[in-house]
Amino acid sequence: MVAAAIVAVLLGAGFSGVAAAAPAKNGPKPKVWTVGSWHGKQGRFQSIQAAVDAASPGDWIVIAPGDYKERGDYTTHPPITAPSAGVLIDKPNLHLLGLSRNGVIVDGTRSGPPCSANPADQDRGPVGPNGPWGRNGIEVFEASGVTIQNLTVCNFLSGQDGSGNQIWWNGGEGTGHVHMHSYFASYLSATTAYFQKSDPAQATYGIFAANADGPGLIDQTYASNMNDSGYYIGACPDCNAVLDHAHGENSVLGYSGTNSGGHLVIENSEFDRNSEGIDTNSASDGDLPAPQDGACPGGSGSCWVVTGNYIHDNNNRDVPGNGLGLVGAGVVVAGGRHDTVTNNLFADNGAWAVAMVPYISGVASGPADCTSAGGVWDNPFTDMLAGGPACFFNDYGSNVHDNVFRGNGSFNNPTNGDLADLSDFSAVGIPAAAPGQGNCWHNNVDPAGVSSSPANLQQTNGDCATAGPGAGVADPLFGQVLCNLHQLQPSDPLCNGAVYPQQSATFPLMPLPPQASMPNPCSVLPRTIPWCVPGHNKT
């Protein structure tokens, strides 16, 4: 498996979460800095940011249980041209380690109890020339080799673009280039207890890695209540990353990844009660470079893999934010190519368990951004749907096989069910990006019989060498996708009587359930510290 290969590289780099990396021969030994107070023993610092500022590359920062209302964006790292963070890490190979996942809380509120829901306790960040900057929780800025383990981050809210992220490995947001390499996360929780629809300050992303080419591993984590996605890995032509043992709930998207390509594995995870479970897409106006392409580097096979996951009950329009996304969808590949979805269990997703659809995007600078990424610019389809020129990304070359389906399509609208393929728009004048190559669907099972749109998809398109269905805008699925997104009224003939969930007036947030901590966090340290004497390192 690709995942095993990436994990092996991480182990070799010392990112196991079980054994500490050895210092370089004849080099300085890493220091261990302590934050807070543990069993009556006072640490060196009371602020995580102060410890980060004092540390050198390779050092460890050990954090005792406590509510840390970090203010690095107000003190040592104020915003200049972009939002900053409560804890900003811009040094390579630093290691943040909490002694209790549930007890160490990096808290975005200004006052009140941990992760307060009170509007008066929220902090929208320093005020800049255009209003509050917004805040990020823990941000790793263009620094490789940083590890974050065994803690919770909450209530960091958006303001200006690039804020509202709880934990963010930022390898160059908006640059279109990779400025970060290895990263590691384990035993993390990311959530918010505050949301008001009328308030533009909202929690946006839970655990986020972008513009990084790994190896990266995010393992044993939980994310919920985000107005975009609980997890995000994107802006990486070859991401070289694994998302393992994740649980994403009650967000617009459980996982999303724009222009995520090459080696990326999402495995052994659960996505439920989101509007949409997993989404990946191509776009030429954000998180460049486009497109989303799961082909292995060198073009042999697919290395972008969703496998071994439980993806269920993603029917929730009442998630924070605007609730956009294909509500009731388990996995959506939007304008992507060469992805693999295999050996997952899909249950009770009301619209489609797996859907392959095209994607329409703007452009960052000009039409060349579209065509150079394999999109089609200024075509009849986008003129009709977007009202003018835009970039159209077709979906092709993906392989959906050996999955188990149960109870999907419960919205009972036309085309709803297990499998959905909307590809090949040659009928409206869009040339196929890869002539004769469609998505392939085979060996999937459903005790009630596999349902698909078009019908008998596994019989007609079991081979990736077969062109897509090719009906384009005449395909009933086309109208259902637009109706699901509420771009058409239910009375429109293309909806064919379909009704999809509307947002209600209330947006209940999920309380953060207790999560498993690292069994023995002190075991990963390079040396023993007073906090870690026998009997004091269990939490």
Coordinates of C-alpha atoms in Angstrom, one line a residue, residues 126-511:
P126 CA -6.2 42.4 16.0
V127 CA -7.8 45.1 14.0
G128 CA -6.2 46.0 10.7
P129 CA -6.9 48.6 8.0
N130 CA -9.9 46.5 6.7
G131 CA -11.3 45.4 10.1
P132 CA -10.4 42.4 12.3
W133 CA -7.8 40.1 10.8
G134 CA -9.3 37.0 12.2
R135 CA -7.2 34.4 13.9
N136 CA -5.5 31.0 13.4
G137 CA -4.8 28.6 16.2
I138 CA -1.5 26.9 15.8
E139 CA 0.1 27.8 12.4
V140 CA 3.3 26.3 11.1
F141 CA 4.6 28.7 8.6
E142 CA 6.9 27.3 5.8
A143 CA 8.8 25.3 8.4
S144 CA 9.4 21.6 7.7
G145 CA 9.7 18.8 10.2
V146 CA 7.3 20.3 12.8
T147 CA 5.3 17.8 14.9
I148 CA 2.1 18.6 16.9
Q149 CA 0.7 15.9 19.2
N150 CA -1.8 15.3 22.0
L151 CA -3.8 18.5 22.4
T152 CA -7.1 20.3 21.5
V153 CA -7.5 23.5 19.5
C154 CA -10.8 25.4 19.4
N155 CA -12.7 28.7 18.6
F156 CA -10.2 30.4 16.2
L157 CA -12.5 32.4 14.0
S158 CA -12.2 33.9 10.5
G159 CA -11.8 37.5 9.5
Q160 CA -9.7 38.2 6.4
D161 CA -8.7 35.5 4.0
G162 CA -6.4 33.0 5.5
S163 CA -7.8 32.8 9.0
G164 CA -10.2 30.6 11.0
N165 CA -7.9 27.6 10.8
Q166 CA -7.5 25.6 14.1
I167 CA -4.2 23.8 13.2
W168 CA -2.5 24.7 10.0
W169 CA 0.7 23.5 8.3
N170 CA 1.0 26.5 5.9
G171 CA 3.6 25.8 3.2
G172 CA 2.9 28.9 1.2
E173 CA -0.8 29.8 1.0
G174 CA -1.7 31.6 -2.2
T175 CA 1.8 31.3 -3.7
G176 CA 1.1 28.3 -6.0
H177 CA 4.3 26.8 -4.8
V178 CA 5.4 24.2 -2.2
H179 CA 7.5 25.7 0.6
M180 CA 7.1 23.0 3.2
H181 CA 8.1 19.3 3.3
S182 CA 7.6 16.8 6.2
Y183 CA 5.1 17.2 8.9
F184 CA 3.4 15.0 11.5
A185 CA 0.3 15.2 13.7
S186 CA -1.3 12.7 16.1
Y187 CA -3.9 12.7 18.8
L188 CA -5.3 16.1 18.0
S189 CA -8.8 17.5 18.2
A190 CA -10.0 20.6 16.4
T191 CA -13.5 22.1 16.9
T192 CA -15.5 25.2 17.8
A193 CA -18.2 25.8 20.4
Y194 CA -19.3 29.1 18.8
F195 CA -21.3 29.8 15.6
Q196 CA -23.8 32.4 14.6
K197 CA -25.0 32.6 11.1
S198 CA -25.2 36.4 11.3
D199 CA -21.6 36.6 12.4
P200 CA -19.0 36.5 9.6
A201 CA -16.4 35.4 12.2
Q202 CA -16.6 31.6 12.0
A203 CA -14.3 28.6 12.4
T204 CA -13.3 27.6 8.9
Y205 CA -10.9 24.6 8.8
G206 CA -10.0 22.1 11.5
I207 CA -6.7 20.3 10.6
F208 CA -5.2 21.8 7.5
A209 CA -2.0 21.1 5.5
A210 CA -1.3 22.9 2.2
N211 CA 1.6 23.7 -0.1
A212 CA 3.6 20.8 1.4
D213 CA 5.0 17.7 -0.3
G214 CA 5.6 15.6 2.7
P215 CA 6.1 13.0 3.8
G216 CA 3.1 14.0 6.0
L217 CA 1.1 11.9 8.4
I218 CA -2.1 13.0 10.3
D219 CA -3.1 10.2 12.6
Q220 CA -5.6 9.6 15.4
T221 CA -7.4 12.9 15.1
Y222 CA -10.9 14.4 15.3
A223 CA -12.4 17.6 13.7
S224 CA -15.9 19.0 13.8
N225 CA -18.2 22.1 13.4
M226 CA -16.2 23.8 10.6
N227 CA -17.9 26.1 8.1
D228 CA -15.7 24.6 5.4
S229 CA -14.0 21.4 6.1
G230 CA -12.8 19.4 9.1
Y231 CA -9.7 18.2 7.3
Y232 CA -7.9 19.7 4.3
I233 CA -4.8 18.6 2.4
G234 CA -4.3 20.4 -0.9
A235 CA -2.3 22.7 -3.2
C236 CA 0.2 19.8 -3.6
P237 CA 0.9 18.2 -7.0
D238 CA 2.4 15.2 -5.1
C239 CA 1.1 15.5 -1.6
N240 CA 2.9 12.5 -0.3
A241 CA 0.6 12.4 2.7
V242 CA -1.6 10.0 4.7
L243 CA -4.7 10.9 6.7
D244 CA -5.3 7.9 9.0
H245 CA -7.7 7.2 11.8
A246 CA -9.5 10.5 11.3
H247 CA -13.1 11.3 12.4
G248 CA -14.7 14.3 10.7
E249 CA -18.3 15.4 11.8
N250 CA -20.7 18.2 11.5
S251 CA -18.8 20.3 8.9
V252 CA -19.8 21.4 5.4
L253 CA -17.1 18.9 4.2
G254 CA -15.6 16.2 6.3
Y255 CA -12.4 16.3 4.2
S256 CA -11.6 18.6 1.2
G257 CA -8.6 19.0 -1.0
T258 CA -8.3 21.4 -3.9
N259 CA -5.6 20.4 -6.4
S260 CA -4.4 17.5 -4.2
G261 CA -2.5 15.1 -6.3
G262 CA -0.1 12.2 -6.5
H263 CA 0.4 10.3 -3.4
L264 CA -2.4 10.9 -0.9
V265 CA -4.2 8.2 1.1
I266 CA -7.3 8.7 3.3
E267 CA -7.8 5.5 5.2
N268 CA -9.2 3.8 8.3
S269 CA -11.4 6.9 9.1
E270 CA -15.0 7.9 9.7
F271 CA -16.9 10.7 8.1
D272 CA -20.5 11.3 9.2
R273 CA -23.1 14.0 9.8
N274 CA -21.4 16.4 7.4
S275 CA -23.2 18.0 4.5
E276 CA -20.7 16.0 2.3
G277 CA -18.2 13.4 3.4
I278 CA -15.1 13.7 1.3
D279 CA -14.6 16.1 -1.6
T280 CA -11.6 16.8 -3.9
N281 CA -11.6 19.2 -6.8
S282 CA -9.6 21.0 -9.5
A283 CA -9.6 24.8 -9.5
S284 CA -7.5 27.3 -11.4
D285 CA -8.4 30.2 -9.1
G286 CA -7.1 29.0 -5.7
D287 CA -4.7 26.6 -4.1
L288 CA -2.7 26.3 -7.3
P289 CA -1.3 24.5 -9.2
A290 CA -4.2 22.8 -10.9
P291 CA -5.5 20.2 -11.7
Q292 CA -6.4 17.6 -9.1
D293 CA -4.7 14.6 -10.5
G294 CA -4.3 11.4 -8.5
A295 CA -2.0 9.7 -11.0
C296 CA 1.3 8.5 -9.6
P297 CA 4.3 10.6 -10.5
G298 CA 5.5 9.3 -13.8
G299 CA 1.9 8.5 -14.9
S300 CA 1.7 4.9 -13.8
G301 CA -1.5 4.0 -11.9
S302 CA -3.4 5.9 -9.3
C303 CA -1.8 7.0 -6.0
W304 CA -4.7 9.1 -4.6
V305 CA -6.6 6.5 -2.6
V306 CA -9.7 6.5 -0.3
T307 CA -9.8 3.1 1.3
G308 CA -11.0 1.3 4.5
N309 CA -13.3 4.2 5.6
Y310 CA -16.8 4.3 7.1
I311 CA -18.6 7.1 5.3
H312 CA -22.2 7.4 6.4
D313 CA -25.1 9.7 7.2
N314 CA -23.7 12.7 5.4
N315 CA -27.1 14.4 5.0
N316 CA -26.7 17.5 7.2
R317 CA -27.6 20.8 5.6
D318 CA -27.6 22.4 9.1
V319 CA -23.9 22.6 9.4
P320 CA -22.1 25.8 10.3
G321 CA -21.8 28.3 7.4
N322 CA -23.7 28.3 4.2
G323 CA -24.0 24.5 3.9
L324 CA -22.7 24.4 0.4
G325 CA -21.7 21.1 -1.0
L326 CA -23.6 18.2 -2.4
V327 CA -25.7 17.4 0.7
G328 CA -26.2 13.7 1.0
A329 CA -23.0 12.7 -0.8
G330 CA -20.3 10.4 0.6
V331 CA -17.4 11.0 -1.8
V332 CA -17.3 13.5 -4.6
V333 CA -14.6 14.0 -7.2
A334 CA -15.3 17.3 -8.9
G335 CA -13.2 17.9 -12.0
G336 CA -10.6 15.5 -10.8
R337 CA -8.9 12.6 -12.4
H338 CA -7.1 9.3 -11.7
D339 CA -8.4 8.8 -8.2
T340 CA -9.2 5.5 -6.5
V341 CA -12.1 4.7 -4.1
T342 CA -11.9 1.2 -2.9
N343 CA -12.8 -1.1 0.1
N344 CA -15.0 1.5 1.9
L345 CA -18.4 1.1 3.6
F346 CA -20.9 3.7 2.4
A347 CA -24.2 3.8 4.4
D348 CA -27.2 6.0 4.5
N349 CA -26.0 8.9 2.4
G350 CA -29.2 10.4 1.1
A351 CA -28.1 11.5 -2.4
W352 CA -25.2 9.6 -3.8
A353 CA -22.6 7.5 -2.1
V354 CA -19.9 8.2 -4.7
A355 CA -20.3 10.9 -7.4
M356 CA -17.9 11.9 -10.2
V357 CA -18.9 15.3 -11.6
P358 CA -17.2 18.2 -13.5
Y359 CA -16.2 21.4 -11.9
I360 CA -16.4 25.1 -13.0
S361 CA -13.7 27.4 -11.7
G362 CA -12.6 31.0 -12.2
V363 CA -9.0 31.8 -13.0
A364 CA -6.3 33.4 -10.9
S365 CA -4.7 35.6 -13.6
G366 CA -6.1 34.8 -17.0
P367 CA -7.4 32.1 -19.4
A368 CA -3.9 30.5 -19.6
D369 CA -4.3 29.5 -15.9
C370 CA -7.2 27.3 -17.1
T371 CA -5.8 25.8 -20.3
S372 CA -2.3 25.1 -18.8
A373 CA -4.0 23.1 -16.1
G374 CA -6.0 20.9 -18.6
G375 CA -9.2 22.9 -18.3
V376 CA -11.4 24.2 -21.1
W377 CA -11.9 27.9 -21.2
D378 CA -14.9 30.0 -22.6
N379 CA -17.0 27.1 -23.6
P380 CA -20.8 26.7 -24.2
F381 CA -21.4 24.9 -21.0
T382 CA -19.8 27.5 -18.7
D383 CA -21.4 30.4 -20.7
M384 CA -24.8 28.7 -20.0
L385 CA -24.2 27.9 -16.4
A386 CA -21.9 30.6 -15.1
G387 CA -23.2 33.3 -17.4
G388 CA -19.8 33.9 -19.0
P389 CA -16.4 32.5 -19.6
A390 CA -15.0 30.2 -16.9
C391 CA -12.8 27.2 -16.6
F392 CA -14.4 23.7 -17.1
F393 CA -12.6 20.7 -15.6
N394 CA -14.0 17.3 -16.7
D395 CA -13.7 14.3 -14.5
Y396 CA -12.1 11.1 -15.8
G397 CA -9.8 8.2 -15.2
S398 CA -11.0 7.4 -11.6
N399 CA -11.6 3.9 -10.4
V400 CA -14.3 3.0 -7.9
H401 CA -14.2 -0.7 -7.0
D402 CA -14.8 -3.3 -4.3
N403 CA -16.8 -1.0 -2.0
V404 CA -19.9 -2.0 0.0
F405 CA -23.0 0.1 -0.1
R406 CA -26.1 0.1 2.2
G407 CA -29.1 2.3 2.3
N408 CA -27.8 5.2 0.1
G409 CA -30.2 7.4 -1.9
S410 CA -32.8 7.8 0.8
F411 CA -33.7 11.3 -0.4
N412 CA -35.5 9.3 -3.2
N413 CA -35.0 11.9 -5.9
P414 CA -34.2 10.9 -9.5
T415 CA -30.7 9.5 -9.9
N416 CA -30.1 9.2 -6.1
G417 CA -28.3 6.0 -5.1
D418 CA -24.9 4.3 -4.8
L419 CA -23.0 5.5 -7.9
A420 CA -23.2 8.6 -10.0
D421 CA -21.1 9.5 -13.1
L422 CA -21.6 12.9 -14.8
S423 CA -18.7 13.1 -17.4
D424 CA -17.9 13.6 -21.1
F425 CA -19.6 16.8 -22.2
S426 CA -18.8 16.5 -25.9
A427 CA -22.5 16.8 -26.6
V428 CA -22.2 20.5 -25.6
G429 CA -19.0 21.2 -27.5
I430 CA -16.4 20.5 -24.9
P431 CA -13.7 18.2 -26.2
A432 CA -12.8 15.3 -24.1
A433 CA -9.6 15.9 -22.1
A434 CA -8.7 12.2 -22.6
P435 CA -10.5 10.7 -25.6
G436 CA -12.0 7.3 -24.8
Q437 CA -11.1 7.5 -21.1
G438 CA -13.9 7.6 -18.6
N439 CA -14.3 6.6 -14.9
C440 CA -14.5 3.0 -14.2
W441 CA -16.9 1.2 -11.7
H442 CA -16.7 -2.5 -10.9
N443 CA -17.0 -5.1 -8.2
N444 CA -19.0 -2.8 -5.9
V445 CA -21.8 -4.6 -3.9
D446 CA -25.1 -3.6 -2.2
P447 CA -27.3 -6.2 -0.6
A448 CA -30.3 -4.5 -2.2
G449 CA -28.5 -4.3 -5.6
V450 CA -26.1 -1.6 -6.7
S451 CA -28.0 1.5 -7.9
S452 CA -26.4 3.9 -10.3
S453 CA -26.9 6.9 -12.6
P454 CA -26.8 6.2 -15.4
A455 CA -28.3 2.7 -14.8
N456 CA -26.1 -0.3 -15.1
L457 CA -22.9 1.8 -14.7
Q458 CA -20.8 -1.2 -13.6
Q459 CA -21.8 -3.1 -16.8
T460 CA -21.3 -0.2 -19.2
N461 CA -18.3 1.5 -17.6
G462 CA -16.4 -1.2 -15.8
D463 CA -13.3 -0.4 -17.8
C464 CA -11.4 3.0 -17.6
A465 CA -10.8 2.7 -21.3
T466 CA -14.5 3.3 -21.9
A467 CA -15.7 6.8 -22.5
G468 CA -17.9 8.5 -20.0
P469 CA -21.7 8.3 -20.4
G470 CA -21.6 11.4 -22.6
A471 CA -25.1 12.7 -22.1
G472 CA -23.9 16.0 -20.7
V473 CA -26.7 18.5 -19.8
A474 CA -29.2 16.0 -21.1
D475 CA -28.3 13.6 -18.4
P476 CA -30.9 13.7 -15.6
L477 CA -28.0 13.7 -13.1
F478 CA -27.0 17.1 -14.4
G479 CA -30.3 18.7 -13.2
Q480 CA -30.2 16.8 -9.9
V481 CA -26.7 18.1 -9.1
L482 CA -27.9 21.7 -9.7
C483 CA -31.1 21.1 -7.6
N484 CA -29.0 19.7 -4.8
L485 CA -26.9 22.8 -4.8
H486 CA -30.1 24.9 -4.8
Q487 CA -29.0 26.6 -8.1
L488 CA -32.4 25.7 -9.5
Q489 CA -35.9 26.0 -7.9
P490 CA -37.7 22.7 -7.2
S491 CA -40.3 23.8 -9.8
D492 CA -37.6 23.9 -12.6
P493 CA -38.2 21.0 -15.1
L494 CA -34.6 19.9 -14.6
C495 CA -35.4 19.2 -10.9
N496 CA -38.1 16.8 -12.0
G497 CA -39.9 17.2 -8.7
A498 CA -36.8 16.7 -6.6
V499 CA -36.6 18.2 -3.1
Y500 CA -33.3 18.4 -1.2
P501 CA -32.7 19.5 2.4
Q502 CA -32.9 23.2 3.0
Q503 CA -31.1 24.9 5.9
S504 CA -33.2 25.4 9.0
A505 CA -33.0 28.4 11.3
T506 CA -30.9 26.6 13.9
F507 CA -27.3 25.2 13.5
P508 CA -26.6 22.9 16.5
L509 CA -22.9 22.4 17.1
M510 CA -21.7 19.0 18.3
P511 CA -20.0 19.0 21.7

